[in-house]
Amino acid sequence: MKLWAKISMICAVVLLLIVGTCSILLLLTARSKILNLAIHNAKSQQMDLQNSFREMVLLYGSDDLGPVEKRSLVKYCFRNFTDDTSVLISSEDTLYSNISFDPEAALPLPDAGEQNYIRYSLDGMEYLIVGAKLGLYGDAYSIYTVRDITDVDKSIAQLIYQFGAISSVSIAAGTILIMMLMRYATRPLKKLGATVRRIARGEYSERADVSARDEVGELAQDFNRMAEAVEHHVAELREVAQRQQFFIGGLTHEYKTPLTSVIGHSETLLYTKMPQETVERSLIHIHEQCAHLERLTQKLLRLITLEEGIQKKRQPVGDLLEAVRAGTSEAMERRGIRLDCRCEVDTLPMDFDLMVSLLSNLVENAAKASVAGQTVILRAHDHAFEVTDHGIGIPEEDVARVFEPFYMVDKSRSKQMGGVGLGLALVKRIADAHGARIDIQSAPAAGTTVRVILPDDKTFTTQ
Amino acid sequence: MANRILVVEDESSISDLIINNLQYTGYEYAVFADGADVARSLPHDHAFDLALLDIMLPGMDGFQLMDEMKKYNIPIIYVTAKADVMSKIKGLRDGAEDYIVKPFEVLELLVRIEKVLDRSGKLNRILQFRDIAVSLEDRTVTLRGEKVDLTPLEFDLLAMLIRYKDRTLPRERLLNEIWGVDFVGGTRTVDVHVANLRRKLGLHESLKSVSKIGYRLEDA
């Protein structure tokens, strides 16, 4: 059941209870008021009758009247004031009555002249009997006023029906009104719900309306904060998955080309009788491609083992640059390029082996971009390393992408130089592991400077 | 007349592999490493019966080269490392005759080339091996001018052996190409047919068994 319907129902039940209780109380009060009024009226009517009758009898009668005359006089006088409700009973018999029963049986009167009354029901009828005894010329007379009050209960019953009808209508109308108000009041919740469903369907950029200044508005705000976090995480996960897919796609492609060459050339050698010269060329291809696969695997292993995290220690930078020079010297000599190392800092916090790998990659890249006779400068100062060459440079549109795995600015040139497209990806990963920033400044035909800026970690002390 | 094939492949070790085998099989060829170079040279030289195109190429990619090839009615086989279905569908829907994913078997590449050439009617219909002449048109074989009766399977086997003479043909490959992939008989079937060919055509010397692999028809 919807919240608005639930609240409406609760309100309707409460309304029903209140209206019902009020109605019943009201009806009970009304009934007793009407009865009291009827009793009061009947009493004064009886009193009037009794007084008028007594005065007339006293006016016309005397002590010396005989029983027959006295009876006639009393009857005559009483008749002057009677209506349907009046009853006159002497000590012997009923002198005047228009009603179907004997009121004396219902309300026996004591001798004293006190007025008495009783409510009396008979055959489904309700009566109010008021009576008093009166002594006249030595005889006692009971004077009654008997009123039919069946109508009082009837009109009360009628009132109950009327009240019932009015209450039902007003409760129904009230319930409908409450339902409408509740729907209106819970509309922000409904809208929030719709937003939640849209987000659940994957529209992570959806946001809830926070204009309401109540709990719903607060909920919407909290919800938006949650949606923000979810969207952020989802985007992050997506990016990671995409990067991974891109990496695996690149990797399969990079493996396929050398494998095709090795499989194809070996198959050809196995199944055909090529001239000696062709056989040798095929063997060279097989050898080169296997070497390429080996390099690719090495770099890949490096990348994978980097996942395990690094140990930073304060290390002498001079030794580091010497290690880079030693590791790259053979390749540099082959290309006829000089490496100029400038060390302007004592120690820096780093993982020594990984930093050697990073700088060697940068130096080799710089050498590949240069021509024989040029110099590559490797400089360490403050908390940064700089590798500068005066080679072919990187086109502006490619600078942002050079760190992507398998991205090569000039593929055929890079392959010729023995590149596998993972060098700078490795550099980036090592830099990230050190919390370092990489900055590339390059102009085509003028050269490139790659700057690796370590975090300015002044508080770092030797462990 | 030998068929002439255009090879566009930027990886030199693979273009070497392809052209070595094309040459060995008796095709003529022209090779390019850059897509844009191909587009520039086509107007001057476009007498090709088939093009083997890589997709990821410098200059102009394989898909872009499709339009250039269509201008000169050159059928295309893509030879690429792109194994994803979308690239395959794109290549074939755009009108490529075949799509071969690296790494491939050399003999399979050659057979596919042959099939495409056959479809476009550019394949040589007469095969010659010493004094044996095979006519693919009316499926007849003559030895020194005299007709020799061969069963259809023996004929197909002979045609394949002559076309790829001086190359070892593995039994499995022969079974696949001639008997079809769903053939349930073993490789012994190939041996029986080879024995028949040797007997009917006197090929005891030149149709050699290569132990554990298959057969080779030697011209030397």
XYZ file of C-alpha atoms in Angstrom:
683
model
C 0.000 0.000 0.000
C 1.272 3.450 -0.848
C 2.330 5.758 1.966
C -0.235 8.406 1.071
C -3.008 5.772 1.091
C -1.807 4.440 4.439
C -1.733 7.868 6.051
C -5.114 8.692 4.513
C -6.583 5.510 5.928
C -5.223 6.197 9.402
C -6.652 9.731 9.213
C -10.021 8.374 8.059
C -10.178 5.942 11.004
C -9.282 8.716 13.475
C -11.879 10.987 11.873
C -14.485 8.250 12.139
C -13.754 7.701 15.824
C -13.886 11.404 16.670
C -17.025 12.148 14.689
C -18.714 8.999 16.038
C -17.908 9.779 19.675
C -19.006 13.391 19.318
C -22.236 12.364 17.638
C -23.073 9.840 20.319
C -22.359 12.319 23.115
C -24.351 14.966 21.346
C -27.286 12.646 20.817
C -27.278 11.505 24.439
C -27.265 15.114 25.671
C -30.003 16.071 23.259
C -32.124 13.150 24.365
C -31.874 14.007 28.041
C -32.583 17.694 27.314
C -35.709 16.814 25.362
C -36.898 14.435 28.073
C -36.293 17.005 30.803
C -38.229 19.546 28.835
C -41.090 17.077 28.339
C -41.094 16.312 32.087
C -41.074 20.006 32.940
C -43.966 20.703 30.551
C -45.957 17.778 31.815
C -45.410 18.880 35.415
C -46.610 22.419 34.821
C -49.538 21.156 32.775
C -50.538 18.863 35.630
C -50.067 21.691 38.123
C -52.217 24.057 36.056
C -54.916 21.419 35.699
C -54.886 20.637 39.385
C -54.989 24.275 40.501
C -57.734 25.325 38.092
C -59.795 22.266 38.986
C -59.381 22.826 42.706
C -60.312 26.488 42.546
C -63.444 25.826 40.495
C -64.584 23.032 42.784
C -63.991 25.236 45.815
C -65.896 28.093 44.126
C -69.001 26.100 43.348
C -69.009 23.499 46.036
C -69.819 23.484 49.708
C -69.432 21.118 52.630
C -73.026 20.130 52.652
C -73.209 18.588 49.208
C -74.448 15.002 49.004
C -72.270 12.342 47.444
C -74.147 12.404 44.080
C -74.029 16.166 43.740
C -70.453 16.211 44.780
C -69.592 13.630 42.167
C -71.441 15.546 39.464
C -69.757 18.828 40.459
C -66.297 17.331 40.460
C -66.859 15.724 37.101
C -68.278 18.936 35.682
C -65.474 21.125 36.955
C -62.745 18.722 35.778
C -64.176 18.527 32.305
C -63.716 22.277 31.912
C -59.944 21.923 31.894
C -59.297 18.553 30.406
C -57.594 17.428 27.259
C -56.605 13.964 26.018
C -53.936 13.672 28.641
C -55.975 14.342 31.762
C -57.113 11.690 34.176
C -59.164 12.083 37.352
C -59.484 9.241 39.773
C -61.440 9.330 43.022
C -60.841 6.964 45.852
C -63.568 4.710 44.440
C -63.403 4.851 40.667
C -62.080 6.625 37.614
C -64.046 9.763 36.992
C -62.336 10.901 33.803
C -59.860 9.200 31.456
C -59.152 9.051 27.753
C -56.267 6.692 28.015
C -56.135 2.963 27.678
C -54.559 2.020 30.981
C -54.787 2.803 34.620
C -52.163 5.391 35.595
C -52.702 4.677 39.240
C -51.313 1.203 38.729
C -48.225 2.710 37.113
C -47.801 5.564 39.595
C -49.453 4.976 42.960
C -49.577 8.290 44.812
C -48.873 8.855 48.479
C -51.423 10.831 50.424
C -49.342 13.966 50.672
C -49.958 16.509 47.912
C -46.503 16.102 46.434
C -46.224 15.960 42.640
C -44.790 12.660 41.362
C -43.788 11.448 37.929
C -42.688 8.293 36.188
C -41.755 7.144 32.724
C -43.820 4.188 31.782
C -43.731 1.980 28.742
C -46.506 -0.250 27.531
C -46.972 -2.121 24.287
C -44.054 -0.358 22.598
C -45.387 3.026 23.629
C -43.567 5.380 25.974
C -45.539 7.498 28.443
C -44.742 10.173 30.962
C -47.094 10.138 33.901
C -47.272 13.116 36.304
C -49.699 12.968 39.184
C -50.650 14.421 42.590
C -53.277 13.710 45.217
C -55.752 16.416 46.104
C -58.145 16.496 49.038
C -61.536 18.156 48.397
C -64.480 18.183 50.812
C -63.156 15.175 52.597
C -62.482 13.097 49.506
C -59.110 12.375 47.874
C -58.680 12.751 44.147
C -55.704 11.669 42.013
C -55.088 14.013 39.107
C -52.829 12.750 36.373
C -51.369 14.118 33.192
C -50.336 11.244 30.945
C -48.250 12.254 27.968
C -47.283 10.040 25.123
C -43.514 10.552 24.713
C -42.919 7.786 22.155
C -42.125 10.548 19.677
C -39.157 11.676 21.706
C -37.267 8.435 21.079
C -38.542 8.394 17.535
C -37.129 11.820 16.852
C -33.913 10.805 18.582
C -33.719 7.817 16.249
C -34.349 10.156 13.362
C -31.572 12.361 14.613
C -29.266 9.352 14.761
C -29.995 8.647 11.107
C -29.431 12.256 10.156
C -26.235 12.423 12.143
C -25.082 9.157 10.600
C -25.731 10.415 7.101
C -24.044 13.751 7.689
C -21.085 12.088 9.428
C -20.635 9.542 6.650
C -20.697 12.207 3.987
C -18.307 14.449 5.866
C -15.975 11.575 6.723
C -15.969 10.481 3.069
C -15.372 14.027 1.900
C -12.704 14.486 4.564
C -10.995 11.247 3.582
C -10.924 12.235 -0.071
C -9.537 15.634 0.855
C -6.892 14.010 3.077
C -5.969 11.597 0.277
C -5.531 14.458 -2.157
C -3.460 16.427 0.332
C -1.395 13.357 1.170
C -0.729 12.657 -2.486
C 0.308 16.232 -2.914
C 2.473 16.083 0.207
C 4.155 12.811 -0.847
C 4.707 13.923 -4.439
C 8.359 14.871 -3.795
C 8.855 11.324 -2.479
C 7.303 9.941 -5.642
C 9.556 12.119 -7.763
C 12.542 11.024 -5.693
C 11.476 7.421 -6.242
C 11.305 7.970 -10.009
C 14.814 9.469 -9.932
C 16.087 6.516 -7.919
C 14.609 4.119 -10.477
C 16.228 6.002 -13.349
C 19.590 5.815 -11.592
C 19.034 2.120 -10.936
C 18.551 1.701 -14.676
C 22.039 3.086 -15.199
C 21.358 6.807 -15.795
C 23.965 7.698 -13.200
C 23.984 11.403 -14.009
C 20.339 11.817 -12.828
C 19.839 14.051 -9.770
C 16.857 14.521 -7.447
C 14.960 17.815 -7.043
C 16.059 19.330 -3.713
C 13.739 22.387 -3.700
C 11.524 20.988 -0.891
C 12.512 22.443 2.492
C 11.490 19.453 4.571
C 12.663 15.942 5.400
C 12.040 14.938 1.783
C 14.292 17.751 0.620
C 16.981 16.644 3.062
C 16.590 13.069 1.905
C 16.900 14.231 -1.701
C 20.089 16.100 -0.811
C 21.559 13.070 0.935
C 20.474 10.962 -1.964
C 22.153 13.287 -4.439
C 25.354 13.057 -2.466
C 25.092 9.272 -2.653
C 24.335 9.380 -6.388
C 27.360 11.616 -6.848
C 29.575 9.080 -5.114
C 28.049 6.193 -7.055
C 28.468 7.995 -10.363
C 32.051 8.778 -9.502
C 32.828 5.184 -8.592
C 31.043 3.773 -11.618
C 32.921 6.137 -13.897
C 36.163 5.138 -12.224
C 35.411 1.435 -12.602
C 34.396 1.948 -16.207
C 37.599 3.802 -16.900
C 39.668 1.071 -15.292
C 37.810 -1.615 -17.261
C 38.211 0.395 -20.458
C 41.904 0.931 -19.848
C 42.315 -2.748 -19.147
C 40.426 -3.727 -22.279
C 42.465 -1.277 -24.287
C 45.628 -2.689 -22.771
C 44.671 -6.294 -23.483
C 43.564 -5.368 -27.009
C 46.903 -3.665 -27.587
C 48.787 -6.541 -26.041
C 47.129 -9.215 -28.224
C 47.835 -7.101 -31.258
C 51.457 -6.612 -30.246
C 51.878 -10.337 -29.719
C 50.103 -11.319 -32.922
C 52.438 -9.619 -35.359
C 55.689 -11.285 -34.192
C 53.876 -14.594 -33.706
C 52.499 -14.481 -37.255
C 55.964 -13.819 -38.544
C 57.601 -16.611 -36.510
C 54.902 -19.172 -37.308
C 54.756 -18.243 -40.992
C 58.483 -18.145 -41.631
C 59.122 -21.390 -39.745
C 56.245 -23.056 -41.624
C 57.705 -21.867 -44.902
C 61.163 -23.122 -44.006
C 59.718 -26.431 -42.956
C 57.562 -27.076 -46.030
C 59.407 -25.422 -48.928
C 62.837 -25.466 -50.503
C 63.574 -21.756 -50.676
C 66.872 -20.474 -52.065
C 69.593 -20.107 -49.411
C 69.336 -16.316 -49.380
C 65.591 -16.423 -48.621
C 66.132 -19.047 -45.955
C 68.627 -16.785 -44.208
C 66.315 -13.796 -44.366
C 63.499 -15.889 -42.906
C 65.763 -17.022 -40.083
C 66.741 -13.431 -39.354
C 63.061 -12.475 -39.207
C 62.348 -15.342 -36.832
C 65.252 -14.343 -34.622
C 64.334 -10.663 -34.562
C 60.692 -11.322 -33.860
C 61.555 -13.702 -31.017
C 63.815 -11.010 -29.554
C 60.932 -8.559 -29.861
C 58.645 -10.994 -28.046
C 61.267 -11.326 -25.347
C 61.484 -7.545 -24.855
C 57.719 -7.280 -24.808
C 57.488 -9.991 -22.171
C 60.186 -8.355 -20.031
C 58.459 -4.986 -20.044
C 55.149 -6.626 -19.352
C 56.546 -8.499 -16.363
C 57.971 -5.235 -15.055
C 54.559 -3.590 -15.359
C 52.815 -6.475 -13.626
C 55.286 -6.737 -10.729
C 54.919 -2.974 -10.171
C 51.396 -3.706 -8.944
C 52.884 -5.052 -5.730
C 53.950 -1.602 -4.556
C 57.354 -0.051 -3.925
C 59.749 0.709 -1.078
C 60.968 4.310 -1.023
C 64.339 5.002 0.589
C 66.617 8.000 0.474
C 69.263 7.085 -2.123
C 72.396 8.815 -3.507
C 71.439 10.399 -6.820
C 75.012 10.274 -8.144
C 74.975 6.478 -7.956
C 71.600 6.450 -9.658
C 72.803 8.467 -12.654
C 75.914 6.276 -12.900
C 73.712 3.168 -12.964
C 71.626 4.674 -15.760
C 74.734 5.535 -17.716
C 76.098 2.000 -17.276
C 72.833 0.410 -18.344
C 72.407 2.507 -21.470
C 76.007 3.005 -22.576
C 76.089 0.138 -25.067
C 72.938 1.280 -26.889
C 74.131 4.886 -26.800
C 77.521 4.022 -28.272
C 75.866 1.994 -31.014
C 73.788 4.996 -31.980
C 76.727 7.370 -31.594
C 75.026 9.511 -28.996
C 76.641 10.994 -25.917
C 74.990 11.004 -22.486
C 75.708 14.060 -20.361
C 74.874 13.482 -16.670
C 74.538 16.516 -14.359
C 73.962 15.744 -10.718
C 72.943 18.775 -8.612
C 71.419 16.995 -5.637
C 72.746 14.535 -3.035
C 69.972 12.154 -2.147
C 66.322 11.674 -2.978
C 63.699 9.250 -1.625
C 63.028 6.539 -4.226
C 63.074 2.869 -5.186
C 66.547 2.712 -6.719
C 66.022 -0.111 -9.249
C 62.725 1.229 -10.489
C 64.114 4.739 -10.854
C 67.027 3.309 -12.889
C 64.444 1.617 -15.102
C 62.431 4.843 -15.458
C 65.432 7.025 -16.349
C 66.918 4.382 -18.676
C 63.662 4.257 -20.598
C 63.617 8.044 -20.914
C 67.287 8.159 -21.960
C 66.757 5.397 -24.552
C 63.692 7.183 -25.922
C 65.697 10.395 -26.152
C 68.465 8.516 -27.972
C 65.967 6.995 -30.410
C 64.678 10.478 -31.226
C 68.199 11.824 -31.783
C 70.668 11.371 -34.621
C 74.269 10.253 -34.304
C 76.569 12.918 -32.845
C 73.944 14.550 -30.674
C 73.948 14.691 -26.879
C 71.250 13.618 -24.445
C 71.299 15.465 -21.125
C 70.258 13.724 -17.903
C 70.024 16.253 -15.102
C 69.006 15.856 -11.452
C 68.207 19.010 -9.470
C 66.094 19.801 -6.383
C 63.560 17.002 -6.432
C 63.296 16.510 -10.172
C 64.954 14.631 -13.029
C 65.212 16.036 -16.528
C 66.006 14.202 -19.757
C 66.608 16.513 -22.685
C 67.309 15.679 -26.331
C 67.592 17.735 -29.505
C 65.925 15.167 -31.728
C 62.768 14.949 -33.807
C 60.359 16.016 -31.034
C 56.770 14.913 -30.502
C 53.854 16.419 -32.449
C 51.669 18.466 -30.088
C 48.563 16.304 -30.594
C 50.478 13.173 -29.557
C 52.025 14.488 -26.321
C 48.988 13.628 -24.208
C 48.816 10.077 -25.508
C 52.434 8.943 -25.342
C 51.918 7.274 -21.954
C 49.163 4.980 -23.236
C 50.356 1.394 -23.522
C 51.258 0.465 -27.115
C 50.873 4.030 -28.312
C 53.667 4.880 -30.735
C 53.949 8.237 -32.421
C 55.661 6.754 -35.460
C 55.025 3.047 -35.411
C 57.345 1.872 -38.169
C 60.187 4.055 -36.907
C 59.630 2.862 -33.355
C 59.603 -0.796 -34.441
C 62.816 -0.242 -36.361
C 64.361 1.036 -33.158
C 63.195 -2.052 -31.299
C 60.370 -0.359 -29.388
C 57.420 -2.329 -28.101
C 55.234 0.616 -27.079
C 55.415 -0.065 -23.358
C 58.419 2.052 -22.325
C 56.581 5.250 -21.461
C 53.663 3.315 -19.965
C 56.227 1.775 -17.628
C 57.752 5.196 -16.928
C 54.317 6.528 -16.033
C 53.584 3.609 -13.724
C 56.891 3.976 -11.887
C 56.350 7.722 -11.567
C 52.825 7.143 -10.222
C 54.172 4.647 -7.698
C 56.571 7.372 -6.479
C 53.811 9.974 -6.433
C 55.785 11.859 -9.085
C 54.463 14.126 -11.815
C 55.686 13.963 -15.425
C 55.915 17.045 -17.569
C 56.755 16.939 -21.275
C 57.921 19.918 -23.286
C 58.466 19.210 -26.927
C 58.676 20.907 -30.268
C 58.964 18.952 -33.539
C 62.474 19.123 -34.989
C 63.749 21.005 -31.892
C 63.765 18.298 -29.247
C 62.048 17.127 -26.110
C 62.496 17.647 -22.384
C 60.833 15.161 -20.055
C 60.722 16.251 -16.413
C 59.960 13.807 -13.590
C 59.048 15.824 -10.529
C 59.099 13.900 -7.261
C 56.848 15.097 -4.451
C 58.593 17.828 -2.445
C 58.820 15.595 0.590
C 60.965 17.687 2.994
C 59.837 15.677 5.991
C 61.070 12.431 4.481
C 63.956 11.076 6.517
C 66.208 8.124 6.010
C 64.621 4.997 7.349
C 50.389 -15.932 -67.472
C 51.099 -15.539 -63.778
C 48.610 -13.714 -61.575
C 49.821 -10.426 -60.124
C 49.082 -9.678 -56.503
C 49.271 -6.395 -54.572
C 50.576 -6.758 -51.002
C 50.113 -3.878 -48.533
C 51.690 -4.645 -45.167
C 53.745 -2.317 -42.955
C 55.468 -5.063 -40.968
C 58.497 -6.026 -43.056
C 58.865 -9.504 -41.557
C 55.301 -10.325 -42.554
C 55.419 -8.786 -46.012
C 58.627 -10.773 -46.587
C 56.826 -13.914 -45.476
C 53.944 -13.275 -47.877
C 56.007 -12.338 -50.914
C 58.438 -15.229 -50.436
C 55.553 -17.644 -50.594
C 53.790 -15.837 -53.461
C 56.963 -15.943 -55.475
C 57.551 -19.588 -54.630
C 54.021 -20.496 -55.739
C 54.563 -18.647 -59.004
C 52.695 -15.406 -58.494
C 54.000 -11.979 -59.400
C 53.597 -9.227 -56.820
C 54.084 -5.621 -55.821
C 54.549 -4.685 -52.173
C 53.796 -1.473 -50.248
C 54.221 -0.579 -46.582
C 52.216 2.661 -46.588
C 48.533 3.009 -47.491
C 48.910 6.474 -48.955
C 51.721 5.270 -51.255
C 49.355 2.636 -52.653
C 46.672 5.206 -53.395
C 49.254 7.398 -55.157
C 50.661 4.599 -57.289
C 47.404 2.886 -58.322
C 46.489 5.308 -61.146
C 49.786 4.448 -62.863
C 49.883 0.758 -62.088
C 46.699 -1.113 -61.343
C 47.021 -4.398 -63.217
C 46.446 -6.548 -60.120
C 44.318 -9.681 -59.904
C 44.069 -9.459 -56.122
C 45.104 -7.288 -53.175
C 46.196 -8.538 -49.755
C 45.586 -5.628 -47.379
C 46.479 -5.113 -43.762
C 43.944 -2.916 -41.966
C 46.102 -0.919 -39.561
C 48.465 0.817 -41.932
C 50.346 4.089 -41.868
C 49.149 6.721 -44.318
C 45.760 5.279 -45.167
C 44.115 2.305 -43.475
C 42.892 -0.865 -45.185
C 39.232 0.137 -44.994
C 39.961 3.426 -46.734
C 41.920 1.638 -49.458
C 38.802 -0.413 -50.295
C 37.378 2.439 -52.401
C 40.622 2.788 -54.331
C 40.611 -0.938 -55.077
C 37.000 -0.832 -56.239
C 37.888 1.825 -58.830
C 40.122 -0.712 -60.550
C 38.032 -3.803 -59.785
C 40.702 -5.401 -57.639
C 39.326 -8.108 -55.307
C 40.501 -7.772 -51.692
C 41.544 -10.161 -48.953
C 42.180 -8.514 -45.609
C 45.113 -9.994 -43.683
C 45.023 -8.410 -40.256
C 45.566 -8.800 -36.529
C 42.154 -7.243 -35.905
C 40.190 -10.305 -34.815
C 37.094 -8.521 -33.521
C 33.805 -9.411 -35.143
C 32.903 -5.782 -35.920
C 36.000 -5.260 -38.059
C 35.385 -8.574 -39.782
C 31.781 -7.673 -40.557
C 32.786 -4.212 -41.743
C 35.474 -5.627 -44.011
C 33.257 -8.282 -45.570
C 30.182 -6.062 -45.830
C 32.190 -3.349 -47.571
C 33.011 -5.921 -50.237
C 36.160 -7.793 -49.239
C 36.316 -11.310 -50.683
C 37.848 -12.798 -47.546
C 39.164 -11.855 -44.118
C 42.181 -13.651 -42.656
C 43.193 -13.086 -39.057
C 46.835 -13.180 -37.966
C 48.453 -15.486 -37.125
C 47.552 -17.552 -40.199
C 48.914 -20.669 -41.867
C 50.793 -19.869 -45.051
C 49.192 -22.674 -47.033
C 45.744 -21.550 -45.929
C 46.502 -18.030 -47.156
C 47.608 -19.460 -50.516
C 44.484 -21.611 -50.840
C 42.251 -18.641 -50.037
C 44.080 -16.552 -52.627
C 43.492 -19.335 -55.148
C 39.767 -19.498 -54.299
C 39.311 -15.748 -54.780
C 41.222 -15.799 -58.078
C 39.094 -18.752 -59.198
C 35.879 -16.901 -58.319
C 36.914 -13.859 -60.331
C 37.889 -16.105 -63.257
C 41.506 -14.976 -63.195
C 42.984 -18.281 -62.201
C 45.078 -20.175 -64.695
C 42.848 -23.030 -65.910
C 45.671 -25.169 -67.270
C 48.265 -26.706 -64.953
C 51.436 -28.275 -66.268
C 53.872 -30.600 -64.511
C 56.525 -32.063 -66.786
C 54.558 -34.129 -69.327
C 51.311 -34.026 -67.327
C 48.707 -31.453 -68.364
C 45.695 -30.751 -66.184
C 42.714 -28.810 -67.541
C 40.562 -27.429 -64.747
C 37.976 -26.343 -67.363
C 36.897 -29.817 -68.546
C 38.580 -31.683 -65.657
C 40.789 -33.854 -67.854
C 44.352 -35.060 -67.378
C 46.728 -36.053 -70.161
C 50.053 -37.820 -69.796
C 52.252 -37.245 -72.874
C 49.101 -36.285 -74.790
C 47.133 -39.377 -73.802
C 44.078 -39.067 -71.604
C 44.326 -40.603 -68.119
C 41.181 -41.576 -66.183
C 41.115 -40.147 -62.643
C 38.330 -40.156 -60.053
C 37.119 -36.640 -59.073
C 39.015 -36.796 -55.740
C 42.210 -38.003 -57.448
C 41.839 -35.102 -59.892
C 41.493 -32.509 -57.096
C 44.444 -34.006 -55.242
C 46.613 -33.896 -58.354
C 45.620 -30.298 -59.089
C 46.562 -29.226 -55.569
C 49.863 -31.115 -55.633
C 50.829 -29.510 -58.955
C 49.728 -26.020 -57.919
C 51.786 -26.206 -54.742
C 54.629 -28.291 -56.130
C 57.876 -28.292 -54.207
C 55.948 -27.593 -51.012
C 55.152 -30.185 -48.388
C 51.390 -30.509 -48.067
C 50.347 -31.884 -44.670
C 47.793 -34.715 -44.818
C 45.360 -32.786 -42.613
C 45.460 -29.795 -44.937
C 44.836 -32.049 -47.969
C 41.935 -33.715 -46.199
C 40.457 -30.334 -45.301
C 40.765 -28.861 -48.768
C 39.775 -31.870 -50.875
C 37.586 -34.105 -48.762
C 36.143 -31.271 -46.726
C 36.190 -30.544 -43.019
C 33.340 -32.944 -42.204
C 35.006 -35.967 -43.800
C 35.190 -38.677 -41.121
C 37.692 -41.037 -42.769
C 41.267 -40.973 -41.508
C 44.411 -39.673 -43.176
C 44.903 -43.179 -44.647
C 42.444 -42.115 -47.348
C 45.023 -39.605 -48.572
C 47.700 -42.313 -48.742
C 45.458 -44.544 -50.879
C 44.747 -41.745 -53.383
C 48.418 -40.758 -53.531
C 49.325 -44.385 -54.335
C 46.744 -44.369 -57.172
C 48.194 -41.137 -58.628
C 51.719 -42.539 -58.514
C 50.578 -45.665 -60.359
C 48.382 -43.985 -62.987
C 50.815 -41.146 -63.803
C 54.162 -42.778 -63.102
C 54.977 -40.322 -60.311
C 56.847 -42.838 -58.114
C 59.959 -40.669 -58.132
C 58.651 -37.118 -57.902
C 55.623 -37.546 -55.595
C 57.543 -37.921 -52.355
C 56.328 -38.903 -48.905
C 57.560 -36.581 -46.171
C 57.588 -38.713 -43.068
C 55.004 -37.894 -40.430
C 53.847 -34.769 -42.332
C 52.468 -35.418 -45.783
C 53.450 -35.334 -49.463
C 55.449 -33.158 -51.789
C 55.546 -33.109 -55.597
C 59.123 -32.343 -56.548
C 60.034 -30.712 -59.837
C 63.762 -30.758 -59.304
